[in-house]
Amino acid sequence: MSVLPLSSPTIAYHGNPAPRSSAISTRVPVIFKRLLRFQQMDFELAAWQLTYLCLSPKRVYRNVYFHKQTKNTWARDDPAILILIAGCLCVSAIAWSVVYSYSLLKAIQLALLMVFRDYLLVGIIVATLLWFFSNKMLLSPPSHSAPTDSVVEWAYAFDVHTNAFFPFYLTLYLAQLFLVPIVLRSNWVCLFVSNTLYLAAFAQYIYGVYLGLNALPFLVRTELLLAPLLPLFTGYIVSLLGFNVAVHVLPMYFGS
């Protein structure tokens, strides 16, 4: 009597096990594999999504269901939105470089830091934490009606970060740029404007993360994702007693 294997067998190539590189490549999100395929990118749709992430983010997440039905994945497979965000960060880097009188080399370095550290590296860390937390704590109990693939994809968690990052970018990377002469002044009104700006940016990001995961029908207790708002608001109230966030953050960030 034959016995079924407990795990799927490894496909052999000329008598050798399948190369590890092919197994690793299957785990790389499609959106990263297509980063250089500009002809296949839909920049018009990406621009529409970025616009509505600020005006009506729930409308963007309605398209998630359509994407799941047509492509059998919750995560987007078009990296156009990544390219647009990277372009926006580069423009901001140029503008901030003018404000701080950076050289061309330092301006390029700042652009690379904004794209690869602030957006991609932080996004990878946040997506990993969201992916782990969601699959461990937020999955609904198994039932006969629940689909078998009711898990949060890592690529979708990165999408959630991407969607939440853009309003954050508009607030701290763009709006703050025009408010630099105000937020760095040493009076209470300017302190209030500065700290409220940072409060709005992080609150938008947290709420965006909540909306993204709340859109998945198989997750429960997604309200837990709003928990960071409590310490955020508490810190904001305390900071109004005399701690100007921008005065401390900007010199540290730009090294001045």
One Martini backbone bead per residue (centre of mass of N, CA, C, O) as a GRO file, in nm:
protein
  256
    1MET     BB    1   0.094   0.037   0.025
    2SER     BB    2   0.069   0.354  -0.029
    3VAL     BB    3   0.232   0.658   0.076
    4LEU     BB    4   0.177   0.970   0.148
    5PRO     BB    5   0.320   1.259   0.149
    6LEU     BB    6   0.367   1.528   0.371
    7SER     BB    7   0.525   1.652   0.129
    8SER     BB    8   0.625   1.798  -0.135
    9PRO     BB    9   0.813   1.726  -0.382
   10THR     BB   10   1.113   1.763  -0.534
   11ILE     BB   11   1.215   1.890  -0.818
   12ALA     BB   12   1.401   1.768  -1.073
   13TYR     BB   13   1.733   1.854  -1.219
   14HIS     BB   14   1.923   1.632  -1.346
   15GLY     BB   15   1.915   1.488  -1.044
   16ASN     BB   16   1.856   1.756  -0.899
   17PRO     BB   17   1.762   1.976  -0.705
   18ALA     BB   18   1.600   2.246  -0.677
   19PRO     BB   19   1.676   2.551  -0.692
   20ARG     BB   20   1.672   2.801  -0.456
   21SER     BB   21   1.621   3.051  -0.637
   22SER     BB   22   1.337   2.962  -0.735
   23ALA     BB   23   1.205   2.964  -0.454
   24ILE     BB   24   1.264   3.260  -0.390
   25SER     BB   25   1.122   3.393  -0.638
   26THR     BB   26   0.829   3.303  -0.547
   27ARG     BB   27   0.846   3.512  -0.286
   28VAL     BB   28   0.850   3.746  -0.465
   29PRO     BB   29   0.687   4.004  -0.531
   30VAL     BB   30   0.549   4.110  -0.821
   31ILE     BB   31   0.596   4.420  -0.788
   32PHE     BB   32   0.916   4.380  -0.791
   33LYS     BB   33   0.954   4.226  -1.066
   34ARG     BB   34   0.809   4.493  -1.231
   35LEU     BB   35   0.984   4.764  -1.202
   36LEU     BB   36   1.103   4.763  -1.525
   37ARG     BB   37   0.799   4.752  -1.660
   38PHE     BB   38   0.679   5.028  -1.797
   39GLN     BB   39   0.478   4.933  -2.025
   40GLN     BB   40   0.284   4.780  -1.792
   41MET     BB   41   0.207   5.046  -1.664
   42ASP     BB   42  -0.054   5.222  -1.469
   43PHE     BB   43  -0.043   5.556  -1.411
   44GLU     BB   44  -0.336   5.646  -1.405
   45LEU     BB   45  -0.432   5.463  -1.176
   46ALA     BB   46  -0.221   5.551  -0.968
   47ALA     BB   47  -0.310   5.849  -0.960
   48TRP     BB   48  -0.596   5.790  -0.868
   49GLN     BB   49  -0.521   5.654  -0.601
   50LEU     BB   50  -0.364   5.891  -0.475
   51THR     BB   51  -0.601   6.085  -0.472
   52TYR     BB   52  -0.808   5.895  -0.304
   53LEU     BB   53  -0.626   5.866  -0.048
   54CYS     BB   54  -0.715   6.168   0.030
   55LEU     BB   55  -1.033   6.177  -0.024
   56SER     BB   56  -1.116   5.836  -0.056
   57PRO     BB   57  -0.988   5.549   0.059
   58LYS     BB   58  -1.227   5.345   0.039
   59ARG     BB   59  -1.240   5.344  -0.273
   60VAL     BB   60  -0.976   5.192  -0.318
   61TYR     BB   61  -1.062   4.925  -0.154
   62ARG     BB   62  -1.286   4.831  -0.350
   63ASN     BB   63  -1.078   4.717  -0.568
   64VAL     BB   64  -0.981   4.464  -0.418
   65TYR     BB   65  -1.210   4.271  -0.494
   66PHE     BB   66  -1.166   4.278  -0.799
   67HIS     BB   67  -0.873   4.177  -0.791
   68LYS     BB   68  -0.938   3.903  -0.660
   69GLN     BB   69  -1.133   3.798  -0.886
   70THR     BB   70  -0.925   3.833  -1.136
   71LYS     BB   71  -0.620   3.750  -0.976
   72ASN     BB   72  -0.613   3.603  -0.694
   73THR     BB   73  -0.536   3.880  -0.533
   74TRP     BB   74  -0.487   4.142  -0.306
   75ALA     BB   75  -0.245   4.237  -0.441
   76ARG     BB   76  -0.067   4.435  -0.621
   77ASP     BB   77   0.108   4.419  -0.963
   78ASP     BB   78   0.155   4.734  -0.991
   79PRO     BB   79   0.443   4.960  -0.969
   80ALA     BB   80   0.352   5.258  -1.031
   81ILE     BB   81   0.315   5.371  -0.740
   82LEU     BB   82   0.613   5.348  -0.662
   83ILE     BB   83   0.724   5.542  -0.875
   84LEU     BB   84   0.561   5.792  -0.788
   85ILE     BB   85   0.664   5.808  -0.497
   86ALA     BB   86   0.962   5.828  -0.567
   87GLY     BB   87   0.929   6.091  -0.728
   88CYS     BB   88   0.818   6.262  -0.496
   89LEU     BB   89   1.067   6.228  -0.312
   90CYS     BB   90   1.269   6.361  -0.506
   91VAL     BB   91   1.136   6.636  -0.512
   92SER     BB   92   1.159   6.686  -0.207
   93ALA     BB   93   1.466   6.665  -0.192
   94ILE     BB   94   1.521   6.912  -0.365
   95ALA     BB   95   1.370   7.118  -0.190
   96TRP     BB   96   1.525   7.064   0.077
   97SER     BB   97   1.805   7.130  -0.046
   98VAL     BB   98   1.745   7.427  -0.085
   99VAL     BB   99   1.686   7.503   0.208
  100TYR     BB  100   1.985   7.363   0.302
  101SER     BB  101   2.210   7.397   0.089
  102TYR     BB  102   2.277   7.166  -0.096
  103SER     BB  103   2.443   6.964  -0.269
  104LEU     BB  104   2.421   6.746  -0.520
  105LEU     BB  105   2.517   6.499  -0.360
  106LYS     BB  106   2.327   6.543  -0.112
  107ALA     BB  107   2.065   6.533  -0.274
  108ILE     BB  108   2.094   6.243  -0.372
  109GLN     BB  109   2.120   6.118  -0.093
  110LEU     BB  110   1.843   6.210   0.009
  111ALA     BB  111   1.673   6.064  -0.202
  112LEU     BB  112   1.768   5.778  -0.129
  113LEU     BB  113   1.676   5.784   0.166
  114MET     BB  114   1.374   5.834   0.116
  115VAL     BB  115   1.325   5.579  -0.055
  116PHE     BB  116   1.493   5.338   0.096
  117ARG     BB  117   1.426   5.412   0.396
  118ASP     BB  118   1.146   5.554   0.444
  119TYR     BB  119   0.987   5.358   0.247
  120LEU     BB  120   1.108   5.066   0.206
  121LEU     BB  121   1.227   4.980   0.479
  122VAL     BB  122   0.988   5.058   0.652
  123GLY     BB  123   0.785   4.893   0.486
  124ILE     BB  124   0.904   4.613   0.542
  125ILE     BB  125   0.871   4.624   0.846
  126VAL     BB  126   0.569   4.688   0.863
  127ALA     BB  127   0.466   4.454   0.688
  128THR     BB  128   0.574   4.229   0.869
  129LEU     BB  129   0.416   4.307   1.122
  130LEU     BB  130   0.132   4.297   0.995
  131TRP     BB  131   0.142   4.009   0.890
  132PHE     BB  132   0.189   3.872   1.164
  133PHE     BB  133  -0.044   3.997   1.332
  134SER     BB  134  -0.284   3.923   1.149
  135ASN     BB  135  -0.234   3.605   1.138
  136LYS     BB  136  -0.241   3.577   1.463
  137MET     BB  137  -0.495   3.794   1.563
  138LEU     BB  138  -0.723   3.858   1.305
  139LEU     BB  139  -0.832   3.598   1.238
  140SER     BB  140  -1.084   3.421   1.170
  141PRO     BB  141  -1.252   3.166   1.239
  142PRO     BB  142  -1.290   2.870   1.126
  143SER     BB  143  -1.490   2.778   0.834
  144HIS     BB  144  -1.688   2.666   0.576
  145SER     BB  145  -1.718   2.966   0.443
  146ALA     BB  146  -1.427   2.993   0.441
  147PRO     BB  147  -1.162   3.042   0.274
  148THR     BB  148  -0.852   2.886   0.227
  149ASP     BB  149  -0.706   3.191   0.163
  150SER     BB  150  -0.726   3.325   0.468
  151VAL     BB  151  -0.472   3.541   0.421
  152VAL     BB  152  -0.213   3.758   0.467
  153GLU     BB  153  -0.032   3.917   0.253
  154TRP     BB  154   0.264   4.068   0.232
  155ALA     BB  155   0.204   4.246  -0.015
  156TYR     BB  156  -0.047   4.375   0.112
  157ALA     BB  157   0.095   4.505   0.352
  158PHE     BB  158   0.262   4.689   0.165
  159ASP     BB  159   0.021   4.833   0.043
  160VAL     BB  160  -0.075   4.962   0.304
  161HIS     BB  161   0.173   5.132   0.342
  162THR     BB  162   0.160   5.286   0.077
  163ASN     BB  163  -0.121   5.416   0.123
  164ALA     BB  164  -0.038   5.553   0.402
  165PHE     BB  165   0.216   5.720   0.305
  166PHE     BB  166   0.110   5.951   0.123
  167PRO     BB  167  -0.026   6.139   0.333
  168PHE     BB  168   0.232   6.156   0.499
  169TYR     BB  169   0.397   6.294   0.281
  170LEU     BB  170   0.221   6.550   0.242
  171THR     BB  171   0.267   6.652   0.536
  172LEU     BB  172   0.596   6.621   0.591
  173TYR     BB  173   0.733   6.665   0.295
  174LEU     BB  174   0.546   6.916   0.200
  175ALA     BB  175   0.395   7.101   0.402
  176GLN     BB  176   0.644   7.150   0.588
  177LEU     BB  177   0.812   7.300   0.380
  178PHE     BB  178   0.620   7.563   0.386
  179LEU     BB  179   0.641   7.570   0.727
  180VAL     BB  180   0.929   7.623   0.833
  181PRO     BB  181   0.916   7.928   0.932
  182ILE     BB  182   0.707   7.839   1.159
  183VAL     BB  183   0.792   7.564   1.313
  184LEU     BB  184   1.084   7.706   1.412
  185ARG     BB  185   0.958   7.876   1.607
  186SER     BB  186   0.962   8.037   1.949
  187ASN     BB  187   0.636   7.962   1.990
  188TRP     BB  188   0.329   7.836   2.066
  189VAL     BB  189   0.189   7.850   1.792
  190CYS     BB  190   0.414   7.702   1.634
  191LEU     BB  191   0.407   7.452   1.807
  192PHE     BB  192   0.116   7.374   1.739
  193VAL     BB  193   0.155   7.343   1.436
  194SER     BB  194   0.378   7.133   1.441
  195ASN     BB  195   0.241   6.907   1.618
  196THR     BB  196  -0.016   6.883   1.444
  197LEU     BB  197   0.125   6.783   1.193
  198TYR     BB  198   0.235   6.519   1.318
  199LEU     BB  199  -0.031   6.410   1.411
  200ALA     BB  200  -0.167   6.392   1.133
  201ALA     BB  201   0.034   6.203   0.996
  202PHE     BB  202   0.017   5.956   1.197
  203ALA     BB  203  -0.291   5.927   1.194
  204GLN     BB  204  -0.316   5.868   0.893
  205TYR     BB  205  -0.145   5.614   0.892
  206ILE     BB  206  -0.305   5.446   1.095
  207TYR     BB  207  -0.577   5.465   0.945
  208GLY     BB  208  -0.475   5.340   0.680
  209VAL     BB  209  -0.407   5.064   0.797
  210TYR     BB  210  -0.689   5.000   0.895
  211LEU     BB  211  -0.835   5.012   0.622
  212GLY     BB  212  -0.674   4.792   0.477
  213LEU     BB  213  -0.745   4.551   0.679
  214ASN     BB  214  -1.058   4.600   0.696
  215ALA     BB  215  -1.111   4.506   0.390
  216LEU     BB  216  -1.083   4.228   0.498
  217PRO     BB  217  -1.324   3.978   0.554
  218PHE     BB  218  -1.128   3.775   0.752
  219LEU     BB  219  -1.111   4.004   0.960
  220VAL     BB  220  -1.071   4.079   1.307
  221ARG     BB  221  -1.021   4.328   1.528
  222THR     BB  222  -0.907   4.595   1.371
  223GLU     BB  223  -0.920   4.811   1.603
  224LEU     BB  224  -0.634   4.754   1.718
  225LEU     BB  225  -0.486   4.942   1.504
  226LEU     BB  226  -0.582   5.212   1.676
  227ALA     BB  227  -0.415   5.213   1.945
  228PRO     BB  228  -0.178   5.426   1.877
  229LEU     BB  229  -0.356   5.684   1.920
  230LEU     BB  230  -0.335   5.719   2.223
  231PRO     BB  231  -0.027   5.785   2.257
  232LEU     BB  232  -0.030   6.007   2.047
  233PHE     BB  233  -0.226   6.205   2.192
  234THR     BB  234  -0.074   6.216   2.457
  235GLY     BB  235   0.191   6.329   2.341
  236TYR     BB  236   0.064   6.583   2.224
  237ILE     BB  237  -0.034   6.715   2.485
  238VAL     BB  238   0.242   6.722   2.625
  239SER     BB  239   0.395   6.890   2.399
  240LEU     BB  240   0.233   7.164   2.454
  241LEU     BB  241   0.425   7.245   2.705
  242GLY     BB  242   0.723   7.271   2.506
  243PHE     BB  243   0.747   7.057   2.255
  244ASN     BB  244   0.911   7.082   1.950
  245VAL     BB  245   0.934   6.863   1.703
  246ALA     BB  246   1.071   7.010   1.461
  247VAL     BB  247   1.319   7.125   1.616
  248HIS     BB  248   1.430   6.821   1.655
  249VAL     BB  249   1.395   6.667   1.379
  250LEU     BB  250   1.522   6.834   1.146
  251PRO     BB  251   1.821   6.850   1.241
  252MET     BB  252   1.851   6.540   1.254
  253TYR     BB  253   1.774   6.472   0.957
  254PHE     BB  254   1.966   6.716   0.815
  255GLY     BB  255   2.224   6.793   0.985
  256SER     BB  256   2.180   7.109   1.144
   0.00000   0.00000   0.00000
